[in-house]
Amino acid sequence: MSKEIFVFVECKDGSIRKVSYELLSKAKEISQKSSSIVYAVIIGSNQDVLANQLKDFADKVLIVDNEKLSKYRWDTFLSVMEQIIKKYKPYVMFGPSTTTGKDIFPRLAARLNGAIISDAVDVVFDENTLKIKKPLFGGKIISWMKCKDDSTFFVTFRPNSFIVENRSLNGELIKENIDVSEDSRIVSISTEKRETKKVDLQEADFIICGGRGMKGPEHFQDLEEIADIMGGRVGASRAVVDSKWRDYDDQVGKSGKTVSPKLYVGCGVSGALHHTMGMDTSKVIVAINKDPNALIFQYADYGIIDDVFNVLPALKEELKKIKKEI
Amino acid sequence: MNILVCVKQVADTEARILLTSDKKSIEIENKYNMNFFDEFAVEEAIRTKGKVKDCQISVCTYGSNKATEVLRTAIAMGADKAYLLDNNGYDIEDPIITAKILASFAKTEGFDLIFCGRQAIDDENANIGAMMAEFLNIPHVSAILKFDVVDEKKARVESEIEGGKEIQEVQLPALFTTQKGINEPRVPLITGVMKAMKAQINIIDPATLKDLSKGMIDESASKISVLTYETPSARPTVKIIDGETPEQKVKALIDILKDEAKAL
Ligand SMILES: Cc1cc2nc3c(=O)[nH]c(=O)nc-3n(C[C@H](O)[C@H](O)[C@H](O)COP(=O)(O)OP(=O)(O)OC[C@H]3O[C@@H](n4cnc5c(N)ncnc54)[C@H](O)[C@@H]3O)c2cc1C
């Protein structure tokens, strides 16, 4: 059986998403144990520069370049992936559990009658099997799963599940000539992109999250400034989003986004279960809350019991200093 | 117009969830709800019914007898007919099988419009909608934020895409998964609840559906299996940072984050 690991590379606004490098890094680690090789699959239009950036992260880079692929659509991308998989018959394909990954991977698995495990957080190669770790019930239970037969196996992983390892594989670039078919039943009328240079919430290494304790939308400016200093993002609790202080895009939690940054700082967030389920996989959690009994202190590594408005100015100054040191 | 809404009964977020001692199965406290994102799907179907003529809403779930509760909730909200695709108490791990069963049911009945929730909040898979659409060979749009029927054969939707939104026109029949923000799901009125209590739930054995057989949907057909379950390791107790003033606390925090946690 072939043991090749394929990674679907997701691009956004003309660059490769960090999650793609994370998946390539993990794939390479697994491939070294299973003596196989890693293929990066990049689909789009005018991808030469990007494909070159992937060279050091994969043994082979498959490039599908077609102007019909300049914008993601499941129908066109699916037709390409289907042909690639039929041609190379990989053992497994990794993808990101992002808006795009969640849109295309299930349909792809169904079309190819494959096996799929979605929204995983880890993978190990052990006893000649890929064992996939996937949290259930908002992290109350962890499951380890595997694919039972030799169907093509698809696994999507949450962003920030793996560390990016810089390698110098100098992989081979291979251009694939593939016909792209479009589903004429769907017509795009218009797209609207949020004008932002900020990192994606799920990919951010640093998140400062505001809760109802922030008192009003105007105070999120302080959080924005801190996020900018740290190159991170502002998150929000549902109470904040429901009050229209912030967009739904910022919502952390069960009915928002699941995040695992290196550092999460909760400001005036009570730590309700629906919220913590979306952030308790963060590497380090800091909570700032004036109520010593706030639930969030049960999840936090470090806590400051104080009025958030007294803490934020000092926090901003100290973080500024640190960034200057580096 | 015939609308189908697929719903799932999920454990309440507050429900206690335990592992059996052999770590091979899960025990869930008896607290269940309709999946959060499915409420938007039911609501959107009801709103659509209010805008087109001769419209009927069917709601279905693949689950155990207990799952009839969510079907009744959907009826209480305003759905017309309910179908339980009975799993005989056996939870299948493989989402492809669930999607095949739902798709086969949809094929048997014939629908113009199918709504599903964006994802289930218990397994966070976000698989079923797109898979069903593939098995039915109809288009799908994930995570929709606005929905309008243009005419009998066309819908116009706004959906969430990476870093923004997109407006598309889609030929029907088609499948849409609903995202939070599309509507405010109604709380059933008491008259709705009364009606739902009396409503007939159609129970179907999936093996009798079109193109399906027992061997295609039982455990032997599942392509994935669970090796083991674990409980997550508990987080260490919080360290409260002391200090006379907020400034001192912040300084101490920064030192710890730098030296101990290596998070800066
Ligand atoms: C089905 C469902 C899904 C949900 N999904 C989500 C979700 O995805 N994400 C989510 O976040 N929630 C979700 N919730 C809501 C969740 O249960 C909580 O209601 C919500 O997280 C509370 O938000 P909060 O912490 O901002 O507000 P509150 O609970 O009101 O807490 C505010 C906190 O701020 C503190 N505070 C106030 N003033 C100050 C001050 N000056 N300085 C310091 N601290 C201060 C208070 O002590 C308090 O702890 C969901 C609920 C349901 C039912």
XYZ file of C-alpha atoms and ligand atoms in Angstrom:
643
model
C 0.000 0.000 0.000
C 1.286 3.438 -0.825
C 1.990 5.568 2.213
C 2.196 8.946 0.524
C 0.851 11.845 2.515
C -0.834 14.621 0.574
C -1.476 18.051 2.013
C -4.050 20.396 0.525
C -2.469 23.840 0.662
C -4.923 26.613 1.387
C -4.114 30.121 0.239
C -5.730 33.334 1.318
C -5.330 36.803 -0.172
C -2.406 35.722 -2.293
C -0.411 33.950 0.374
C -0.169 30.501 1.862
C -2.012 30.131 5.123
C 0.008 29.283 8.177
C -2.136 26.220 8.812
C -0.843 24.756 5.546
C 2.746 24.957 6.801
C 1.631 23.385 10.068
C 0.107 20.449 8.217
C 3.167 20.053 5.973
C 5.422 20.069 9.034
C 3.426 17.343 10.745
C 3.092 15.360 7.532
C 6.865 15.345 7.122
C 7.374 14.164 10.664
C 4.946 11.278 10.072
C 6.456 10.445 6.720
C 9.875 10.056 8.289
C 8.442 7.388 10.566
C 6.402 5.667 7.915
C 9.136 5.960 5.273
C 6.940 7.751 2.798
C 6.996 11.118 1.134
C 4.976 14.293 1.389
C 3.195 15.988 -1.479
C 1.916 19.533 -1.227
C -1.016 20.219 -3.538
C -1.514 23.847 -4.486
C -4.483 24.791 -6.608
C -5.084 28.230 -8.045
C -4.013 30.629 -10.712
C -0.511 32.127 -11.131
C 0.838 30.155 -8.221
C 4.496 29.999 -9.206
C 5.801 32.222 -6.446
C 3.736 30.457 -3.828
C 4.675 27.016 -5.114
C 8.323 27.967 -4.718
C 7.712 28.855 -1.100
C 6.414 25.328 -0.524
C 9.500 23.640 -1.955
C 11.303 23.369 1.334
C 8.313 21.948 3.157
C 7.410 19.048 0.864
C 9.172 16.332 -1.134
C 6.976 17.098 -4.106
C 4.785 20.046 -4.922
C 1.892 19.463 -7.299
C 0.807 22.669 -8.951
C -2.522 23.043 -10.671
C -2.607 26.392 -12.370
C -5.696 27.519 -14.222
C -7.426 30.868 -14.370
C -10.716 29.165 -13.570
C -9.160 28.440 -10.173
C -8.299 32.011 -9.233
C -11.090 32.008 -6.680
C -12.083 29.088 -4.457
C -15.268 27.268 -5.420
C -15.962 23.753 -4.223
C -17.018 22.548 -7.645
C -13.861 23.561 -9.499
C -11.455 22.659 -6.694
C -13.239 19.369 -6.161
C -12.940 18.401 -9.811
C -9.184 19.010 -9.576
C -8.683 17.170 -6.292
C -10.702 14.243 -7.539
C -8.435 13.826 -10.541
C -5.257 14.234 -8.502
C -6.341 11.607 -6.013
C -7.409 9.190 -8.703
C -4.052 9.614 -10.380
C -1.744 9.356 -7.359
C -3.869 7.283 -4.967
C -2.388 8.754 -1.803
C -2.685 6.966 1.482
C -3.973 10.023 3.273
C -4.757 13.657 2.545
C -4.526 16.320 5.230
C -6.454 19.570 5.049
C -7.333 22.486 7.308
C -10.517 22.599 9.347
C -11.289 26.106 8.112
C -14.283 27.569 6.291
C -12.834 26.286 3.024
C -11.664 22.936 4.392
C -15.048 22.282 5.946
C -16.715 23.083 2.644
C -14.684 20.881 0.346
C -13.366 17.892 2.303
C -16.696 16.272 3.205
C -17.879 16.488 -0.379
C -14.571 15.171 -1.660
C -14.650 12.211 0.734
C -18.221 11.447 -0.310
C -17.388 11.623 -4.003
C -14.432 9.264 -3.678
C -16.172 7.019 -1.190
C -13.294 7.650 1.165
C -12.959 7.763 4.918
C -12.933 11.072 6.755
C -12.164 12.380 10.218
C -12.818 16.095 10.631
C -11.634 18.774 13.017
C -8.823 16.713 14.517
C -6.046 18.137 16.689
C -3.259 15.568 16.491
C -1.999 12.528 14.633
C 0.580 9.880 15.473
C 1.966 7.021 13.438
C 2.079 3.967 15.642
C 1.776 0.210 15.035
C 1.726 0.966 11.346
C -1.483 2.962 11.769
C -2.326 6.616 11.639
C -4.048 7.400 14.901
C -6.095 10.572 14.866
C -6.922 12.591 17.949
C -10.223 14.408 17.942
C -11.968 16.208 20.807
C -15.679 15.597 21.279
C -18.341 17.466 23.254
C -16.359 20.674 23.330
C -13.269 18.928 24.666
C -14.960 17.031 27.499
C -13.870 13.797 25.821
C -10.908 13.045 23.590
C -11.220 10.293 21.019
C -8.496 8.445 19.128
C -9.683 7.142 15.802
C -8.378 5.363 12.770
C -9.372 4.480 9.256
C -10.388 0.817 9.101
C -9.713 -0.082 5.501
C -7.585 1.093 2.608
C -9.980 3.747 1.296
C -8.449 7.122 0.629
C -8.319 8.721 4.018
C -9.060 12.406 4.579
C -8.277 14.224 7.802
C -8.869 17.891 8.565
C -7.062 19.567 11.438
C -7.774 22.691 13.421
C -5.407 25.573 12.791
C -2.715 25.935 15.463
C -2.616 22.199 16.147
C 1.013 21.849 15.055
C 4.230 23.828 15.132
C 5.767 24.980 11.859
C 9.175 23.350 11.361
C 11.472 25.040 8.924
C 13.027 22.456 6.637
C 15.017 22.523 3.463
C 13.644 19.627 1.486
C 14.019 21.396 -1.825
C 11.124 19.388 -3.209
C 10.413 18.821 -6.842
C 7.861 21.101 -8.510
C 5.422 19.240 -10.727
C 2.879 20.993 -12.923
C -0.303 19.061 -13.407
C -2.397 19.648 -16.467
C -5.918 19.094 -15.366
C -9.260 20.033 -16.864
C -11.343 22.109 -14.535
C -15.064 21.556 -14.573
C -17.509 24.031 -13.179
C -21.000 23.359 -11.852
C -23.209 25.679 -13.891
C -25.958 25.421 -11.282
C -24.102 27.890 -9.065
C -23.455 31.430 -10.218
C -21.426 33.847 -8.151
C -22.999 37.305 -8.113
C -20.525 39.165 -5.927
C -17.991 38.747 -3.169
C -17.153 41.110 -0.399
C -13.868 40.744 1.475
C -13.323 42.323 4.832
C -10.553 44.836 4.496
C -8.133 43.594 7.053
C -4.503 42.811 7.229
C -4.988 41.072 10.533
C -4.374 37.379 11.010
C -7.250 34.985 11.083
C -8.667 34.456 14.581
C -8.102 30.705 14.429
C -4.537 31.139 13.271
C -3.519 33.869 15.676
C -0.788 33.040 18.187
C -2.073 35.735 20.501
C -5.708 36.460 21.298
C -6.968 39.075 23.700
C -10.610 38.394 24.274
C -13.098 40.885 25.630
C -16.225 39.949 27.550
C -19.184 41.888 28.847
C -16.870 43.243 31.536
C -15.415 45.526 28.839
C -18.580 47.626 29.282
C -18.958 48.867 25.728
C -17.649 48.730 22.149
C -15.492 51.848 22.592
C -13.238 50.083 25.111
C -12.245 47.428 22.591
C -9.864 49.997 21.125
C -7.471 49.187 23.998
C -7.666 45.515 23.124
C -7.079 46.311 19.451
C -3.925 48.213 20.317
C -2.607 45.348 22.423
C -3.445 42.840 19.699
C -1.563 45.011 17.194
C 1.495 45.182 19.419
C 1.484 41.402 19.664
C 0.577 40.754 16.024
C -2.507 38.942 17.254
C -6.254 39.328 17.240
C -9.104 40.545 19.384
C -11.695 37.940 20.268
C -15.067 38.370 21.930
C -17.526 36.442 24.048
C -20.993 35.776 22.771
C -22.453 38.314 25.179
C -20.328 40.931 23.409
C -21.294 39.761 19.933
C -24.975 39.577 20.819
C -24.749 43.166 22.087
C -23.321 44.090 18.652
C -20.121 45.484 20.166
C -18.117 43.171 17.895
C -18.724 41.096 14.745
C -19.633 37.432 14.912
C -16.327 36.751 13.170
C -14.613 37.559 16.478
C -16.665 35.160 18.603
C -14.774 32.540 20.556
C -16.694 29.552 21.848
C -19.069 26.728 21.195
C -21.216 28.661 18.760
C -18.302 30.715 17.473
C -14.742 29.701 16.712
C -12.523 27.182 18.430
C -9.122 28.716 18.988
C -5.817 27.445 20.379
C -3.399 30.376 20.444
C -0.085 30.268 22.270
C -1.423 32.927 24.594
C -5.050 33.779 25.340
C -5.884 36.738 27.583
C -9.493 37.023 28.753
C -10.601 40.498 29.856
C -13.908 40.695 31.702
C -14.907 37.252 30.455
C -16.738 35.134 33.024
C -15.627 31.795 31.591
C -19.000 30.168 30.887
C -18.713 26.618 29.582
C -19.866 27.650 26.107
C -16.969 30.047 25.987
C -14.232 27.893 27.512
C -15.091 25.026 25.161
C -13.809 27.226 22.378
C -10.529 28.238 24.010
C -9.392 25.689 26.574
C -6.894 24.178 24.156
C -4.948 27.465 24.246
C -1.377 26.838 25.360
C -1.358 29.518 28.060
C -4.474 31.192 29.430
C -4.466 34.468 31.364
C -7.631 35.838 32.927
C -8.256 39.378 34.100
C -11.463 39.651 36.103
C -12.525 41.634 39.135
C -14.532 38.735 40.529
C -12.267 36.207 42.301
C -14.974 33.575 41.907
C -15.298 33.966 38.137
C -15.365 30.553 36.456
C -12.601 31.525 34.080
C -10.087 31.176 36.913
C -10.770 27.437 36.799
C -9.343 27.337 33.293
C -6.660 29.990 33.485
C -2.985 29.333 34.143
C -2.515 32.848 35.477
C -5.011 35.282 36.861
C -5.181 38.933 37.807
C -8.026 39.868 40.113
C -8.629 43.520 39.430
C -10.634 46.014 37.427
C -9.731 45.360 33.813
C -9.623 49.105 33.070
C -6.830 49.565 35.603
C -4.867 46.639 34.227
C -5.054 47.274 30.492
C -2.965 50.490 30.330
C -0.107 48.838 32.245
C -0.394 45.691 30.152
C -0.164 47.719 26.969
C 2.959 49.552 28.177
C 4.730 46.387 29.332
C 3.997 44.493 26.130
C 5.249 47.452 24.097
C 8.517 47.315 26.033
C 8.906 43.611 25.387
C 8.359 43.989 21.687
C 11.051 46.683 21.614
C 13.508 44.347 23.345
C 13.117 41.708 20.655
C -42.337 23.531 -2.824
C -41.053 20.727 -0.633
C -38.494 21.607 2.004
C -36.491 19.129 4.054
C -34.680 20.096 7.237
C -32.155 17.671 8.730
C -31.679 18.014 12.460
C -29.605 16.290 15.104
C -30.176 15.764 18.781
C -27.017 16.586 20.713
C -25.937 16.464 24.330
C -26.543 19.720 26.140
C -23.302 21.617 26.717
C -23.884 21.315 30.455
C -24.538 17.558 30.366
C -22.110 15.383 32.274
C -20.213 13.075 29.979
C -18.436 10.036 31.330
C -16.350 7.235 29.948
C -17.097 3.611 30.615
C -14.284 1.869 32.504
C -13.040 0.075 29.376
C -12.749 3.515 27.689
C -14.595 2.182 24.663
C -17.844 4.059 25.049
C -19.351 7.250 26.342
C -22.193 7.770 28.767
C -24.135 10.983 28.399
C -26.289 12.483 31.094
C -29.909 12.655 30.030
C -29.872 16.296 28.877
C -30.331 16.845 25.177
C -31.197 19.651 22.791
C -31.642 20.333 19.150
C -28.223 21.138 17.717
C -27.637 24.891 17.963
C -27.067 25.436 14.224
C -30.069 23.290 13.246
C -32.433 25.740 14.914
C -31.461 28.274 12.252
C -32.218 25.672 9.580
C -35.714 24.992 10.929
C -36.382 28.716 11.308
C -35.246 29.480 7.747
C -37.517 26.760 6.391
C -40.474 28.246 8.253
C -39.698 31.752 6.982
C -39.367 30.443 3.454
C -42.719 28.710 3.732
C -44.227 32.074 4.619
C -42.955 33.524 1.339
C -43.810 30.867 -1.265
C -47.085 29.173 -1.992
C -47.909 25.484 -1.526
C -44.990 24.804 0.673
C -44.519 21.898 3.003
C -41.729 21.368 5.539
C -40.510 17.913 6.482
C -37.978 17.436 9.202
C -35.911 14.325 9.645
C -33.215 12.940 11.860
C -31.140 9.806 11.871
C -31.024 8.714 15.476
C -32.542 6.735 18.272
C -36.096 6.800 19.484
C -35.147 9.540 21.916
C -34.353 11.811 18.989
C -38.085 12.118 18.277
C -37.873 14.912 20.875
C -36.044 17.191 18.456
C -38.506 16.308 15.721
C -41.292 17.429 18.038
C -39.405 20.641 18.778
C -39.233 21.312 15.035
C -42.966 20.650 14.679
C -43.651 22.955 17.613
C -41.691 25.644 15.763
C -43.741 25.098 12.599
C -42.563 22.099 10.571
C -45.329 19.987 9.021
C -44.079 16.417 8.943
C -41.479 14.469 10.891
C -39.439 11.403 10.083
C -37.213 9.383 12.358
C -34.673 7.316 10.468
C -34.274 4.821 13.247
C -30.747 3.764 14.131
C -32.043 1.240 16.674
C -29.974 2.885 19.359
C -26.733 2.262 17.525
C -24.620 5.376 16.878
C -22.621 5.032 13.727
C -19.186 6.705 13.817
C -18.846 7.212 10.093
C -20.451 10.462 8.872
C -20.499 9.143 5.313
C -23.024 6.521 6.331
C -25.242 9.047 8.098
C -25.126 11.277 5.017
C -25.953 8.330 2.744
C -29.000 7.482 4.821
C -30.263 11.061 4.885
C -29.611 11.454 1.165
C -31.432 8.263 0.393
C -34.421 9.434 2.392
C -34.360 12.754 0.562
C -34.222 10.943 -2.768
C -37.172 8.751 -1.869
C -39.363 11.694 -0.885
C -38.045 14.274 -3.350
C -37.290 17.797 -2.159
C -36.667 21.164 -3.793
C -34.777 22.602 -0.887
C -32.768 21.074 1.940
C -31.510 22.901 5.005
C -28.991 21.548 7.506
C -27.153 23.251 10.354
C -23.587 24.368 9.586
C -22.178 21.776 11.959
C -23.097 19.701 14.985
C -21.812 21.068 18.252
C -21.006 17.636 19.700
C -18.548 16.364 17.094
C -18.002 19.662 15.210
C -17.709 17.672 12.017
C -19.499 19.961 9.550
C -19.731 16.953 7.239
C -23.314 15.980 6.646
C -24.614 18.842 4.497
C -21.971 18.794 1.793
C -21.862 14.984 1.779
C -25.625 14.681 1.358
C -25.529 17.157 -1.496
C -22.829 15.065 -3.168
C -24.845 11.868 -2.822
C -27.881 13.672 -4.237
C -25.800 15.269 -6.971
C -27.156 18.705 -6.168
C -25.261 21.937 -5.423
C -24.654 23.044 -1.863
C -23.692 26.287 -0.163
C -22.140 26.148 3.317
C -22.719 28.604 6.156
C -25.430 30.782 4.645
C -26.258 34.151 6.197
C -29.161 35.235 3.956
C -31.590 33.215 1.915
C -34.220 34.149 -0.660
C -36.189 32.115 -3.133
C -36.033 33.872 -6.510
C -38.498 31.526 -8.196
C -39.468 27.844 -8.192
C -36.114 26.946 -9.651
C -33.679 29.397 -8.128
C -32.459 30.707 -4.775
C -30.198 33.620 -3.953
C -27.952 33.240 -0.931
C -25.309 35.118 0.943
C -22.776 32.917 2.657
C -19.653 33.102 4.733
C -16.445 32.536 2.823
C -12.843 32.762 3.989
C -12.377 36.363 5.102
C -15.668 37.674 3.799
C -19.047 37.015 2.232
C -20.309 35.915 -1.143
C -23.650 36.222 -2.903
C -24.586 33.372 -5.224
C -27.569 32.226 -7.247
C -28.192 28.538 -7.044
C -30.426 26.343 -9.112
C -32.852 24.198 -7.117
C -32.953 21.511 -5.859
C -30.034 22.464 -3.648
C -28.792 22.096 -0.104
C -27.823 24.901 2.264
C -26.199 24.816 5.686
C -27.180 27.577 8.065
C -24.798 29.788 10.012
C -25.589 31.817 13.101
C -26.822 35.266 12.102
C -29.192 34.167 9.331
C -32.241 34.578 11.573
C -33.467 34.497 15.153
C -34.951 31.053 15.753
C -38.410 31.329 17.279
C -39.353 29.899 20.639
C -42.338 27.590 20.051
C -45.708 28.883 21.205
C -47.752 26.783 23.579
C -50.186 25.939 20.754
C -47.240 24.665 18.730
C -46.072 22.516 21.601
C -49.568 21.034 21.981
C -49.697 20.245 18.289
C -46.229 18.685 18.429
C -47.188 16.422 21.306
C -49.952 14.916 19.217
C -48.087 14.908 15.919
C -47.395 11.629 14.228
C -43.737 10.763 13.844
C -43.050 8.556 10.848
C -40.507 5.913 11.740
C -38.435 4.483 8.936
C -35.951 1.646 8.915
C -33.059 3.063 6.851
C -32.283 -0.339 5.359
C -35.594 -0.167 3.492
C -34.719 3.111 1.764
C -33.908 3.428 -1.908
C -30.462 2.117 -2.902
C -29.623 1.073 0.659
C -29.242 -2.286 2.326
C -28.367 -3.346 5.817
C -24.788 -4.202 4.917
C -24.252 -0.684 3.547
C -25.169 1.076 6.750
C -24.164 -1.141 9.656
C -20.954 -1.155 11.615
C -19.147 -3.331 9.086
C -19.645 -0.581 6.503
C -18.062 2.082 8.667
C -14.664 3.093 7.379
C -13.515 4.597 10.615
C -13.416 3.289 14.134
C -12.649 4.569 17.587
C -9.515 3.118 19.152
C -10.086 4.616 22.554
C -11.571 7.534 24.433
C -9.775 9.622 27.022
C -10.683 12.351 29.421
C -8.626 15.479 28.820
C -5.847 16.170 31.286
C -6.954 18.769 33.809
C -5.348 22.180 33.683
C -3.153 23.011 36.670
C -4.714 25.324 39.249
C -4.558 28.974 38.434
C -1.737 31.097 39.788
C -3.169 34.383 40.989
C -0.664 37.147 40.462
C -0.265 39.304 43.552
C 0.740 42.923 43.745
C -0.119 46.183 45.499
C -1.153 47.987 42.356
C -2.380 46.896 38.926
C 1.011 48.004 37.545
C 2.864 45.667 39.891
C 0.577 42.785 39.020
C 1.118 43.335 35.329
C 4.902 43.477 35.768
C 4.836 40.212 37.716
C 2.587 38.632 35.096
C 4.893 39.636 32.270
C 7.896 38.151 34.096
C 6.102 34.857 34.603
C 4.859 34.746 31.018
C 8.406 35.344 29.844
C 10.378 33.094 32.160
C 8.033 30.376 33.351
C 5.378 30.022 30.655
C 7.659 31.023 27.760
C 4.609 32.565 26.167
C 6.193 35.877 25.202
C -26.257 27.412 22.937
C -25.339 28.445 23.494
C -24.156 28.719 22.820
C -23.245 29.648 23.321
N -22.092 29.880 22.645
C -21.201 30.765 23.148
C -19.972 31.029 22.469
O -19.694 30.488 21.391
N -19.109 31.899 23.018
C -19.357 32.544 24.202
O -18.510 33.327 24.644
N -20.517 32.333 24.837
C -21.443 31.465 24.339
N -22.632 31.306 24.995
C -22.960 32.199 26.106
C -22.279 31.839 27.402
O -23.049 30.848 28.051
C -22.134 33.084 28.295
O -23.394 33.662 28.477
C -21.203 34.146 27.727
O -19.980 33.550 27.344
C -20.927 35.196 28.761
O -20.140 36.219 28.216
P -19.233 37.136 29.098
O -18.261 36.325 29.852
O -18.685 38.201 28.227
O -20.277 37.887 30.050
P -20.655 37.677 31.562
O -20.947 36.273 31.873
O -21.663 38.697 31.864
O -19.319 38.017 32.353
C -18.759 39.256 32.467
C -17.564 39.139 33.384
O -16.873 40.361 33.427
C -16.432 40.604 34.750
N -16.306 42.047 34.896
C -17.272 42.987 34.873
N -16.747 44.221 34.984
C -15.420 44.052 35.103
C -14.330 44.952 35.265
N -14.523 46.278 35.309
N -13.108 44.432 35.360
C -12.901 43.100 35.329
N -13.876 42.213 35.143
C -15.132 42.675 35.048
C -17.483 39.993 35.632
O -16.925 39.662 36.888
C -17.890 38.762 34.820
O -17.125 37.637 35.202
C -23.547 30.362 24.516
C -24.733 30.094 25.185
C -25.624 29.156 24.695
C -26.881 28.899 25.457
